[in-house]
Amino acid sequence: MIRITFPDGSVREYEKGVSSYDIAMSISPRLAAEVYAATVNGEVRDLSRPVESDATLRLHKWDDPEAKHAFWHSSAHLMAEALEALYPGMKFGIGPAIENGFYYDVDPGEGKVITDSDLPLIEAKMKELAAQNSKIIRSEVSKKEAMEIFGAKGDEYKTELISELEDGTITLYRQGNFTDLCRGPHLPDTSPIKAIRVLSLAGAYWRGDEKRRMLTRIYGITFPKQKQLEEYITLLEEARKRDHRRIGKELELFAFSPKVGMGLPLWLPKGADLKQRLIDFMTKVLKERGYVMVSTPHIGNVDLYKTSGHYEKYGADSFRPITTPQEGEVFMLKPMNCPHHCEIYNATPHSYKDLPLRMAEFGTVYRYEQSGELHGLTRVRSFTQDDAHHFCRPDQLKEEFKSIIDLVQYIFKVGGFSESTAQISLRDPENKQKYIGSDENWEKAEKAIIEAAGEKKLVTTIAMGEAAFYGPKLDFMVRDAIGRKWQLGTIQVDYNLPERFELTYMGNDNQKHQPVMIHRAIFGSMERFVAVLIENTSGKFPIWLTPDQVVILPISEKFNDYAKTVFKFLNNSDIRTLIDDRNEKIGKKIRDNELKRIPYLLVIGEKEVESGTVAVRRQGEGDKGAMKPEDFIALVKGEVAAEIKV
RNA sequence: GCCGAUGUAGCUCAGGGGUAGAGCACUUCCUUGGUAAGGAAGGGGUCAUGAGUUCAAUUCUCAUCAUCGGCUCCA
């Protein structure tokens, strides 16, 4: 007998070799039906795997990530089984569970393609196979056996993976006629997979290496219940409605033109107004916090970027150099503001008493992003950073860094980004040639970030190899409507540019010293911030940003959805009166039968301002017909609170 | 840049070898104080661009441009 300890501390005895599934059954059959994986002694395992000794046990129901992971991983295998049945000779790469669902990377073979029209076929086959309730069977094999099995199939992707595994650690999972190399864990059988949707196709490089073959990645998602699938699909559709590209068009905030060029956003009047409000707000906050504003040109001599190291690193992938009538004179469209700011620093002498110097600029930069990477306002080729550089003494570094964390948190709170995540991006220790600067400087910089984040009690993840080439950074990420993560705020510690630009200050010892530089952006870029702001608010911007935004939601359920989609972002001058019963002048001009009364709720930002009834003109002199959105816009009396106190 | 898809009226989209349709929006008129009002009439598209096949192409082929979903990249 063995002793099993449950999360609540209770202990039960079972026969040696009992499976987690049987244990669940012993508690209740209903529990067993809802459990998809188990954590045994801290290791997530198949439910069907025997437990051989005393152990702690947690059973995972659907709401646990471990359960979803096993469920979707098994679903990926199911999809592979369907693919193998439908397209004999198909080769398989990897097929993991992901945050929402799963995918499988496959190679359909030379000259063959999978297209969108195949997706329903795959889905149907998966349903057919799932209904067979095949057992999913785990087996341990030697490296040699594994190589023989997949070698015989000619599956070079699997054999490549196996060749890198250690003998004795290789496991296979089989269901029906399909066997896959896999670590698990999996469901005991395919029967719980009831609701299936094959979502989309994409290309993906084998092992993420753009020099290697591109495989076809097939995405799917599954659920135990059909209703859950329907809810998920609805959620996706709702999210798509919040897409900033869609709302930006509806609200006439920004546009793109092929004639101007891809990735070069055009700010329409209302969008430019919104952007300017953000800049004004940020400028005010920065001045309160001791920043000075500077301004620099959109181009710089190529030597500037050679000094900074950017030219060597990115020169080949940038917009081409600008030449002049002067032989040998070359400029670059500025891809970042830092080198310019360094030269501003160098323009005047500095005393230790003057530091820290906080230098800020809303600087527009140009980067030649790969065409396929462009995405609405979140990834563009021309964007305006709310950039700043702190030049400080080494002893001030940590406090400066912490003060910027405060600023980021303040702005995100005001902007309503409650769900941002923080990531510390460090140098890849295996790949040091990607970075400039001495080990000593890197160690100091990384230590400063980790400590500052720790002292601010920031919850962070650490990403190795994600650092900028000149220094480590702390990034603040926010998700967009469809769950993609975007970096907004970033704080970077840099010992290298001060060295390269020979920045100095006079210390109290009357000797020259080198300052430390902190690069930082809070919004990240105006473009990306506006994009994420739109998606977070569905275009209903916070009051402090849009004191003029007026939304009237007539109190009628049927009308509500419509009204929500037509709210407008308006300037005061644009606010057209309605024919308010308070407005006798206009009222007199209109015949009684041209008026209609509608109950309404006036909403400004998130705040209900007033409700009542309003008479609207349906048609008549100068009117453009019935029920234009503007007809529902009432005049707001007086100023609306211009700022939220946080 | 790579893989796949898409590109038809302001918007959402249908169609299909013989030079185009719907809903919403827009214009005009009529009707109507009941919750995105109803009715009638009307304006608007060289069907992304270029070339090829054909008696004939918006519809087929190819190329280009742009967009979308991913991959790679992201100072």
XYZ file of C-alpha atoms (C1' of nucleotides) in Angstrom:
721
model
C 0.000 0.000 0.000
C 1.081 3.553 -0.600
C 0.007 6.769 1.057
C -1.354 9.586 -1.059
C -1.453 13.078 0.433
C -4.000 15.512 -1.010
C -3.685 19.313 -1.143
C -5.928 19.713 1.896
C -3.508 17.567 3.891
C -5.727 14.502 4.052
C -4.130 11.133 3.418
C -5.554 8.009 1.852
C -4.055 4.613 1.206
C -4.077 2.892 -2.170
C -2.619 -0.166 -3.822
C 0.854 0.395 -5.237
C 0.619 1.213 -8.951
C -2.780 2.870 -8.719
C -3.356 5.531 -11.385
C -4.285 9.099 -10.606
C -7.461 8.482 -12.544
C -8.402 5.580 -10.279
C -7.720 7.747 -7.265
C -10.062 10.382 -8.669
C -12.640 7.667 -9.298
C -12.333 6.525 -5.708
C -13.306 10.003 -4.597
C -16.130 10.391 -7.066
C -16.816 9.343 -10.663
C -17.909 12.858 -11.397
C -14.537 14.220 -10.283
C -12.778 11.638 -12.425
C -14.773 12.807 -15.434
C -13.644 16.377 -14.924
C -9.986 15.748 -14.243
C -7.444 15.916 -17.073
C -4.034 15.764 -15.439
C -2.392 15.228 -12.070
C 0.591 16.652 -10.274
C 2.380 13.838 -8.474
C 5.178 14.925 -6.152
C 5.361 18.221 -7.971
C 5.560 16.676 -11.455
C 2.657 17.021 -13.869
C 1.781 13.593 -15.184
C -0.700 11.580 -17.197
C -3.744 10.601 -15.220
C -3.303 7.050 -16.378
C 0.262 6.739 -15.152
C 0.692 4.478 -12.148
C 1.844 5.893 -8.835
C 4.449 3.598 -7.376
C 5.221 5.097 -3.998
C 3.984 7.480 -1.319
C 3.206 10.781 -2.975
C 1.484 14.117 -2.803
C -1.243 14.456 -5.397
C -3.129 17.303 -7.007
C -5.829 16.539 -9.511
C -6.284 19.162 -12.214
C -9.710 20.133 -13.456
C -10.292 22.280 -16.520
C -9.669 25.578 -14.755
C -6.088 24.606 -13.943
C -3.528 25.491 -16.603
C -2.062 21.999 -16.187
C -5.375 20.469 -17.249
C -5.746 22.713 -20.272
C -2.184 21.994 -21.229
C -2.695 18.236 -21.231
C -6.059 18.617 -22.960
C -4.671 20.755 -25.756
C -1.504 18.778 -26.080
C -3.552 15.645 -26.617
C -5.667 17.632 -29.055
C -2.530 18.481 -31.009
C -1.797 14.774 -31.260
C -5.352 14.167 -32.357
C -4.923 16.732 -35.088
C -1.698 15.082 -36.155
C -3.488 11.740 -36.298
C -6.141 13.321 -38.508
C -3.490 14.904 -40.729
C -1.644 11.640 -41.124
C -4.863 9.899 -42.084
C -5.856 12.607 -44.565
C -2.465 13.332 -46.076
C -0.270 10.234 -46.113
C 3.428 11.029 -46.141
C 3.061 14.251 -44.211
C 5.980 14.923 -41.911
C 5.622 16.317 -38.448
C 7.623 18.936 -36.575
C 6.431 19.928 -33.154
C 2.902 20.274 -31.832
C 2.619 21.928 -28.442
C -0.207 23.312 -26.376
C -0.199 27.105 -26.249
C -1.946 29.718 -24.172
C -5.176 29.310 -26.093
C -5.285 25.981 -27.844
C -2.513 24.278 -29.709
C -0.761 24.012 -33.029
C 1.155 21.496 -35.053
C 3.975 22.322 -37.440
C 3.878 20.032 -40.441
C 5.652 19.571 -43.726
C 3.114 18.459 -46.338
C 5.916 17.443 -48.692
C 7.542 18.958 -51.739
C 5.115 20.902 -53.905
C 2.128 20.221 -51.683
C 0.274 22.885 -49.757
C -2.411 22.971 -47.158
C -4.912 25.759 -47.688
C -7.794 27.229 -45.742
C -10.206 24.937 -47.555
C -8.504 21.970 -45.883
C -9.314 23.196 -42.397
C -12.914 21.951 -42.257
C -11.760 18.554 -43.530
C -9.165 18.315 -40.793
C -11.721 19.389 -38.232
C -14.200 16.750 -39.401
C -11.543 14.034 -39.313
C -10.551 15.066 -35.795
C -14.127 14.783 -34.641
C -14.402 11.369 -36.210
C -11.207 10.167 -34.525
C -12.040 11.706 -31.163
C -15.320 9.854 -31.151
C -13.420 6.551 -31.324
C -12.270 7.160 -27.742
C -8.808 5.829 -28.463
C -6.631 5.211 -25.453
C -3.527 7.375 -25.337
C -0.701 5.051 -24.424
C 2.662 6.103 -23.048
C 5.776 4.060 -23.643
C 9.437 4.482 -22.839
C 11.870 3.595 -25.573
C 15.604 3.651 -26.115
C 17.124 6.270 -28.370
C 17.978 3.560 -30.889
C 14.393 2.292 -31.017
C 13.053 5.795 -31.378
C 15.427 6.525 -34.230
C 14.349 3.334 -35.971
C 10.654 4.070 -35.624
C 10.818 7.614 -36.971
C 13.680 6.845 -39.349
C 11.487 4.231 -40.992
C 8.816 6.855 -41.550
C 11.407 9.187 -43.060
C 10.449 11.873 -40.597
C 13.646 13.900 -40.479
C 12.214 16.465 -38.079
C 11.499 13.906 -35.401
C 14.824 12.146 -35.892
C 16.583 15.477 -35.520
C 14.801 16.047 -32.219
C 15.557 12.520 -31.035
C 19.242 12.880 -31.883
C 19.450 15.701 -29.365
C 17.696 13.811 -26.572
C 19.436 11.751 -23.944
C 18.975 8.006 -24.038
C 16.674 6.801 -21.317
C 14.516 9.920 -21.280
C 12.602 9.274 -24.494
C 8.906 8.604 -24.349
C 6.343 7.980 -27.064
C 2.619 8.456 -26.963
C 0.326 6.502 -29.219
C -3.353 6.742 -29.907
C -5.043 4.848 -32.704
C -2.586 4.555 -35.562
C -0.602 7.608 -34.603
C 2.589 7.574 -32.579
C 4.432 10.694 -31.570
C 7.628 11.551 -29.815
C 6.462 13.381 -26.743
C 7.212 14.123 -23.150
C 3.530 14.359 -22.179
C 1.477 14.557 -20.131
C -1.671 13.544 -21.953
C -5.275 12.641 -21.385
C -5.980 8.954 -20.769
C -7.965 8.821 -24.011
C -9.475 11.101 -26.646
C -13.049 10.952 -25.409
C -13.127 14.244 -23.455
C -12.279 16.174 -26.628
C -15.768 17.068 -27.697
C -15.691 20.532 -29.239
C -13.099 21.073 -31.926
C -12.190 24.005 -34.112
C -9.273 24.163 -36.509
C -8.613 27.876 -36.533
C -5.960 28.984 -38.969
C -2.851 28.343 -40.980
C 0.478 30.071 -40.864
C 4.042 29.569 -41.957
C 6.643 28.949 -39.296
C 10.351 28.268 -39.641
C 11.531 24.900 -38.412
C 12.910 25.508 -34.934
C 12.333 29.217 -35.319
C 15.333 29.596 -37.604
C 14.703 31.706 -40.664
C 17.490 29.950 -42.519
C 15.709 26.630 -42.262
C 12.687 25.209 -43.997
C 9.323 26.832 -43.474
C 6.699 24.481 -42.175
C 2.956 24.898 -42.179
C 1.628 25.674 -38.739
C -1.978 24.683 -38.119
C -3.693 26.266 -35.137
C -6.649 24.759 -33.360
C -8.555 24.839 -30.124
C -10.688 22.295 -28.342
C -12.948 22.153 -25.317
C -14.740 19.534 -23.286
C -18.059 21.195 -24.107
C -19.485 22.685 -27.269
C -20.747 25.664 -25.317
C -17.236 26.570 -24.225
C -16.108 26.571 -27.835
C -18.969 28.837 -28.812
C -18.141 31.206 -25.989
C -14.528 31.284 -27.069
C -15.459 32.057 -30.668
C -17.755 34.831 -29.467
C -14.935 36.211 -27.346
C -12.679 36.308 -30.390
C -15.317 38.142 -32.379
C -15.852 40.660 -29.594
C -12.118 41.212 -29.407
C -11.945 41.847 -33.121
C -14.490 44.612 -32.709
C -12.105 46.374 -30.358
C -9.231 46.164 -32.826
C -7.640 49.616 -32.969
C -7.374 49.426 -36.745
C -11.107 49.098 -36.987
C -11.990 51.693 -34.354
C -9.304 54.038 -35.641
C -11.028 53.985 -38.988
C -14.521 54.355 -37.571
C -13.535 57.276 -35.375
C -11.369 58.784 -38.090
C -8.257 58.846 -35.946
C -5.600 57.671 -38.380
C -5.116 56.173 -41.811
C -2.517 54.583 -44.040
C -1.921 55.285 -47.671
C -0.013 53.104 -50.103
C 1.059 56.296 -51.836
C 2.743 57.577 -48.688
C 4.160 54.164 -47.956
C 3.455 51.171 -45.805
C 3.903 51.537 -42.085
C 3.796 55.323 -42.247
C 0.756 56.405 -40.264
C -1.223 59.494 -41.166
C -2.854 61.141 -38.187
C -6.273 62.512 -39.097
C -7.490 65.644 -37.283
C -9.206 63.792 -34.455
C -6.331 61.372 -34.017
C -3.763 64.154 -34.091
C -5.823 65.925 -31.466
C -5.858 62.846 -29.268
C -2.126 62.365 -29.725
C -1.483 65.993 -28.835
C -3.543 65.661 -25.667
C -1.396 62.730 -24.623
C 1.740 64.717 -25.323
C 0.428 67.709 -23.389
C -0.515 65.542 -20.461
C 2.842 63.777 -20.419
C 4.755 67.026 -20.787
C 3.002 68.425 -17.761
C 3.781 65.324 -15.719
C 7.419 65.351 -16.828
C 7.944 68.979 -15.940
C 6.546 68.323 -12.477
C 9.136 65.583 -12.151
C 12.128 67.642 -13.045
C 12.541 66.822 -16.708
C 13.758 69.336 -19.251
C 12.447 69.189 -22.792
C 14.795 69.153 -25.766
C 14.338 68.915 -29.500
C 16.552 67.336 -32.140
C 16.545 66.992 -35.941
C 15.115 64.063 -37.874
C 18.446 63.228 -39.449
C 21.967 62.908 -38.151
C 25.401 62.458 -39.626
C 26.279 58.812 -40.111
C 29.281 59.291 -37.809
C 26.903 59.907 -34.948
C 25.522 56.388 -35.289
C 28.948 54.907 -35.902
C 30.013 56.379 -32.574
C 26.971 54.985 -30.800
C 27.384 51.533 -32.341
C 23.904 51.588 -33.866
C 25.274 51.826 -37.401
C 27.267 48.659 -37.075
C 24.361 46.843 -35.499
C 21.454 48.080 -37.617
C 22.890 50.111 -40.483
C 22.281 47.424 -43.089
C 18.610 47.073 -42.114
C 17.805 50.774 -41.971
C 16.416 53.260 -44.421
C 19.253 53.951 -46.854
C 21.740 56.692 -46.050
C 21.038 60.196 -47.301
C 23.733 61.712 -49.477
C 24.320 65.369 -50.238
C 25.981 67.387 -53.013
C 29.028 67.371 -50.781
C 31.213 64.409 -51.696
C 31.476 61.913 -48.834
C 28.858 63.539 -46.651
C 26.278 61.017 -45.405
C 23.278 61.358 -43.129
C 20.859 58.832 -41.693
C 17.196 59.236 -40.983
C 17.268 59.072 -37.216
C 16.289 55.655 -35.881
C 16.602 56.680 -32.224
C 17.153 59.810 -30.177
C 19.857 58.661 -27.775
C 22.954 59.759 -29.714
C 21.464 63.215 -30.257
C 20.769 63.501 -26.554
C 24.323 62.494 -25.756
C 25.537 65.376 -27.899
C 23.143 67.725 -26.118
C 24.737 66.565 -22.891
C 28.148 67.305 -24.352
C 27.122 70.782 -25.445
C 27.486 72.142 -21.922
C 29.728 71.330 -18.972
C 28.196 69.445 -16.050
C 28.879 69.431 -12.350
C 28.045 66.552 -10.032
C 25.666 69.010 -8.391
C 23.617 69.271 -11.604
C 22.888 65.573 -11.825
C 20.661 63.836 -12.418
C 19.844 65.506 -15.693
C 16.542 64.294 -17.098
C 16.267 65.104 -20.773
C 13.010 64.377 -22.597
C 11.830 64.670 -26.158
C 8.852 63.529 -28.166
C 11.161 62.387 -30.897
C 9.987 60.955 -34.183
C 12.181 58.151 -35.435
C 12.285 56.001 -38.546
C 13.034 52.316 -38.648
C 12.863 50.078 -41.650
C 10.826 47.280 -40.104
C 10.341 44.158 -42.209
C 7.256 44.518 -44.359
C 5.561 41.460 -42.895
C 5.994 42.781 -39.396
C 4.017 45.969 -39.830
C 0.806 46.007 -37.883
C -1.633 48.880 -37.559
C -0.255 51.474 -35.195
C 1.550 48.957 -33.018
C 4.407 48.323 -35.427
C 5.193 51.094 -37.871
C 8.148 52.556 -39.705
C 7.767 56.078 -38.416
C 6.795 56.721 -34.843
C 7.128 59.241 -32.074
C 8.745 58.061 -28.879
C 8.132 59.743 -25.570
C 11.824 59.339 -25.134
C 13.978 60.529 -22.266
C 17.470 59.979 -20.981
C 18.562 60.371 -17.398
C 22.228 61.187 -16.936
C 23.174 60.501 -13.354
C 26.015 59.707 -10.991
C 26.537 56.028 -10.229
C 25.305 56.590 -6.688
C 22.057 58.013 -8.026
C 21.340 55.213 -10.463
C 19.073 53.081 -8.345
C 16.944 55.949 -7.065
C 16.563 57.307 -10.580
C 15.580 53.916 -11.849
C 13.024 53.473 -9.101
C 11.548 56.898 -9.743
C 10.952 55.888 -13.351
C 9.196 52.711 -12.241
C 6.924 54.999 -10.215
C 6.276 57.143 -13.249
C 5.430 54.142 -15.424
C 3.037 52.860 -12.813
C 1.412 56.259 -12.486
C 0.873 56.652 -16.221
C -0.381 53.104 -16.648
C -2.828 53.636 -13.835
C -4.116 56.825 -15.361
C -4.312 55.100 -18.727
C -6.265 52.247 -17.229
C -3.697 49.523 -17.894
C -4.219 47.479 -14.800
C -2.910 44.297 -16.368
C 0.557 45.218 -17.496
C 3.390 42.805 -16.891
C 7.021 43.613 -16.227
C 9.921 41.810 -17.826
C 13.605 42.110 -17.046
C 15.559 41.600 -20.250
C 19.135 40.483 -19.743
C 22.080 39.688 -21.970
C 22.312 36.212 -23.438
C 25.331 34.805 -21.599
C 25.916 32.309 -24.438
C 26.012 34.955 -27.109
C 27.990 37.894 -25.814
C 29.197 39.053 -29.211
C 25.701 40.405 -29.882
C 26.313 43.119 -27.312
C 28.744 45.972 -26.835
C 30.583 46.894 -23.657
C 32.570 45.189 -20.942
C 31.383 42.356 -18.740
C 31.916 44.602 -15.762
C 29.533 47.253 -17.072
C 26.921 44.665 -17.948
C 27.076 43.109 -14.541
C 26.677 46.499 -12.856
C 23.756 47.426 -15.083
C 21.937 44.109 -14.681
C 22.425 44.198 -10.945
C 21.011 47.722 -10.742
C 17.833 46.736 -12.630
C 17.216 43.554 -10.679
C 17.694 45.354 -7.372
C 15.577 48.356 -8.276
C 12.738 46.141 -9.501
C 13.045 44.052 -6.355
C 12.945 47.079 -4.068
C 9.833 48.312 -5.852
C 8.342 44.869 -5.259
C 7.647 44.556 -8.938
C 6.530 41.144 -10.132
C 8.823 40.404 -13.045
C 9.750 37.676 -15.424
C 13.325 37.394 -16.605
C 14.068 37.037 -20.300
C 17.581 35.996 -21.200
C 18.888 37.384 -24.462
C 16.226 40.073 -24.762
C 18.450 42.970 -23.713
C 19.221 45.877 -26.003
C 22.676 45.592 -27.516
C 24.022 48.337 -25.259
C 22.366 47.386 -22.002
C 19.755 45.420 -20.057
C 16.225 46.708 -19.680
C 13.012 46.524 -17.752
C 10.036 46.367 -20.106
C 6.383 46.923 -19.358
C 4.071 44.928 -21.584
C 0.380 45.273 -22.249
C -1.911 42.996 -24.216
C -3.980 44.064 -27.184
C -7.514 43.009 -28.069
C -6.488 39.633 -29.442
C -4.098 38.885 -26.626
C -0.861 39.821 -28.317
C 1.698 41.345 -25.986
C 3.215 44.708 -26.818
C 6.004 46.510 -25.058
C 5.053 50.015 -24.025
C 7.260 51.327 -21.251
C 10.936 50.467 -21.168
C 13.731 51.481 -18.800
C 17.286 50.690 -19.828
C 20.546 51.083 -17.949
C 23.500 51.996 -20.114
C 27.160 52.333 -19.204
C 28.249 52.033 -22.808
C 27.016 55.103 -24.652
C 28.469 57.457 -21.995
C 31.803 55.804 -22.675
C 31.473 55.981 -26.447
C 30.374 59.612 -26.383
C 32.893 60.487 -23.689
C 30.290 62.027 -21.444
C 31.709 63.539 -18.267
C 30.811 65.584 -15.249
C 33.020 67.320 -12.726
C 32.996 65.535 -9.389
C 33.421 67.045 -5.945
C 37.024 65.850 -6.158
C 37.541 68.222 -9.078
C 38.078 65.234 -11.380
C 36.126 64.249 -14.460
C 33.770 61.293 -14.038
C 31.519 59.370 -16.361
C 27.775 59.542 -15.787
C 25.461 56.552 -16.136
C 22.676 56.851 -18.664
C 19.142 55.557 -18.324
C 17.055 55.329 -21.485
C 13.346 55.286 -20.901
C 10.000 55.592 -22.586
C 6.664 55.394 -20.832
C 4.140 55.341 -23.636
C 6.768 53.576 -25.699
C 5.561 55.347 -28.767
C 2.578 57.591 -29.269
C 1.403 55.249 -31.994
C 1.535 52.081 -29.996
C 0.135 53.705 -26.878
C -2.835 55.087 -28.766
C -3.403 51.658 -30.319
C -3.448 49.895 -26.998
C -5.473 52.681 -25.422
C -8.106 52.294 -28.119
C -8.304 48.551 -27.609
C -8.434 48.815 -23.837
C -11.212 51.353 -23.883
C -12.965 50.345 -27.095
C -12.319 53.936 -28.135
C -13.987 55.485 -25.097
C -10.996 57.422 -23.927
C -10.500 58.516 -20.331
C -11.923 61.880 -19.426
C -8.553 63.465 -18.821
C -7.729 62.799 -22.424
C -10.919 63.750 -24.061
C -12.902 66.336 -22.160
C -14.832 66.897 -25.333
C -15.834 63.378 -25.959
C -19.509 63.128 -25.572
C -21.498 60.001 -25.854
C -25.171 59.885 -25.609
C -26.733 56.557 -25.078
C -30.432 56.750 -25.491
C -32.098 54.569 -22.945
C -33.312 51.828 -25.112
C -31.850 48.400 -25.204
C -32.335 48.034 -28.870
C -30.646 51.305 -29.538
C -27.794 50.860 -27.125
C -25.553 48.683 -29.213
C -25.888 51.013 -32.078
C -25.183 54.076 -30.017
C -22.094 52.507 -28.556
C -20.677 52.027 -31.980
C -21.349 55.499 -33.195
C -20.081 57.590 -30.355
C -17.867 60.227 -31.700
C -14.749 61.881 -30.601
C -15.437 65.524 -31.106
C -13.969 68.948 -30.725
C -16.062 71.515 -28.965
C -16.540 73.278 -32.222
C -17.881 70.105 -33.711
C -20.517 69.538 -31.167
C -23.712 70.135 -32.979
C -26.655 71.066 -31.054
C -29.472 69.157 -30.883
C -32.505 70.435 -30.593
C -32.812 70.640 -27.028
C -36.035 71.565 -25.431
C -34.031 74.227 -23.682
C -33.262 75.779 -26.993
C -36.290 77.809 -27.834
C -34.740 79.551 -30.770
C -34.456 76.476 -32.837
C -37.581 74.946 -31.469
C -39.596 77.749 -32.812
C -38.399 77.185 -36.309
C -39.550 73.674 -36.358
C -42.943 72.372 -36.857
C -44.252 70.145 -34.133
C -44.395 67.138 -36.297
C -40.715 67.426 -37.091
C -39.712 66.706 -33.572
C -39.400 63.521 -31.726
C -38.566 63.026 -28.101
C -36.019 60.484 -27.072
C -34.924 59.604 -23.575
C -31.171 59.642 -23.268
C -28.264 59.126 -20.988
C -25.339 61.455 -21.494
C -22.004 59.808 -20.841
C -18.717 61.634 -20.901
C -15.806 59.301 -20.681
C -17.024 56.792 -18.142
C -19.073 59.258 -16.199
C -22.787 59.679 -16.449
C -23.416 63.366 -16.616
C -27.105 63.693 -17.071
C -30.168 61.983 -18.322
C -33.460 63.263 -19.569
C -35.338 63.514 -22.754
C -34.316 65.353 -25.808
C -36.204 66.294 -28.892
C -34.452 65.538 -32.099
C -35.226 66.702 -35.531
C -35.901 63.947 -37.912
C -35.608 65.910 -41.014
C -36.347 69.293 -42.331
C -34.464 72.354 -43.296
C -30.744 71.780 -43.486
C -30.995 68.446 -41.854
C -29.348 65.448 -43.334
C -32.003 62.961 -42.570
C -33.053 60.993 -39.618
C -30.985 59.995 -36.640
C -27.445 60.910 -37.418
C -25.173 60.145 -34.520
C -24.485 63.813 -34.154
C -28.131 64.336 -33.564
C -27.631 62.666 -30.260
C -24.836 64.843 -29.158
C -25.929 67.323 -26.569
C -23.998 70.344 -25.564
C -22.013 69.912 -22.450
C -22.250 72.809 -20.148
C -19.049 74.024 -18.569
C -15.748 72.263 -18.368
C -15.495 68.620 -17.600
C -12.861 67.532 -15.124
C -9.691 67.714 -17.109
C -7.748 65.209 -15.123
C -8.225 62.233 -12.935
C -6.467 62.296 -9.621
C -4.654 59.075 -8.942
C 12.060 39.103 -45.753
C 9.345 34.037 -45.466
C 4.504 30.790 -45.631
C -0.769 31.080 -46.466
C -5.005 34.067 -47.563
C -7.453 38.518 -49.259
C -8.227 43.053 -52.496
C -15.863 44.296 -55.985
C -19.963 51.253 -54.009
C -18.288 55.404 -47.829
C -18.847 50.541 -44.562
C -19.864 44.998 -44.348
C -19.930 41.628 -48.148
C -22.418 38.404 -52.317
C -21.482 37.276 -57.459
C -19.235 35.555 -61.721
C -15.840 34.729 -69.353
C -20.219 38.855 -72.514
C -18.386 45.564 -69.357
C -21.891 44.524 -61.993
C -25.396 43.384 -57.038
C -27.411 43.371 -51.536
C -27.725 45.493 -46.571
C -26.259 49.830 -43.974
C -24.713 54.947 -45.088
C -25.682 59.286 -48.489
C -29.398 62.828 -51.612
C -34.671 64.353 -52.630
C -39.825 63.848 -51.630
C -43.998 61.729 -48.855
C -45.750 59.713 -44.212
C -45.060 59.599 -38.738
C -44.403 62.491 -31.957
C -43.298 55.057 -29.418
C -37.618 54.050 -28.999
C -31.534 52.578 -34.767
C -39.312 55.133 -37.916
C -41.956 53.522 -42.728
C -42.589 54.347 -48.079
C -40.956 56.173 -52.979
C -37.308 57.891 -56.153
C -32.046 58.789 -56.790
C -26.456 59.515 -56.717
C -22.170 56.615 -56.250
C -17.800 51.436 -58.664
C -12.670 52.099 -65.391
C -14.755 45.021 -59.774
C -6.271 47.178 -56.411
C -2.515 48.054 -60.683
C 0.036 46.107 -65.105
C 0.682 42.352 -68.723
C -0.978 37.701 -71.045
C -4.784 33.935 -72.894
C -9.599 34.848 -75.550
C -14.025 37.180 -80.548
C -14.787 39.020 -75.470
C -11.925 39.406 -68.902
C -13.949 42.501 -63.319
C -14.364 36.911 -63.642
C -8.797 32.514 -66.121
C -2.868 32.961 -65.907
C 1.378 35.646 -64.384
C 3.666 39.864 -62.200
C 3.380 44.199 -59.060
C 1.288 46.946 -54.991
C -1.410 46.894 -50.488
C -3.935 44.444 -46.508
C -4.904 40.195 -43.058
C -3.138 35.607 -39.962
C 1.413 33.725 -38.387
C 7.078 32.971 -38.515
C 11.648 35.647 -38.195
C 13.040 40.519 -36.413
C 12.151 44.569 -32.906
C 17.884 50.006 -31.294
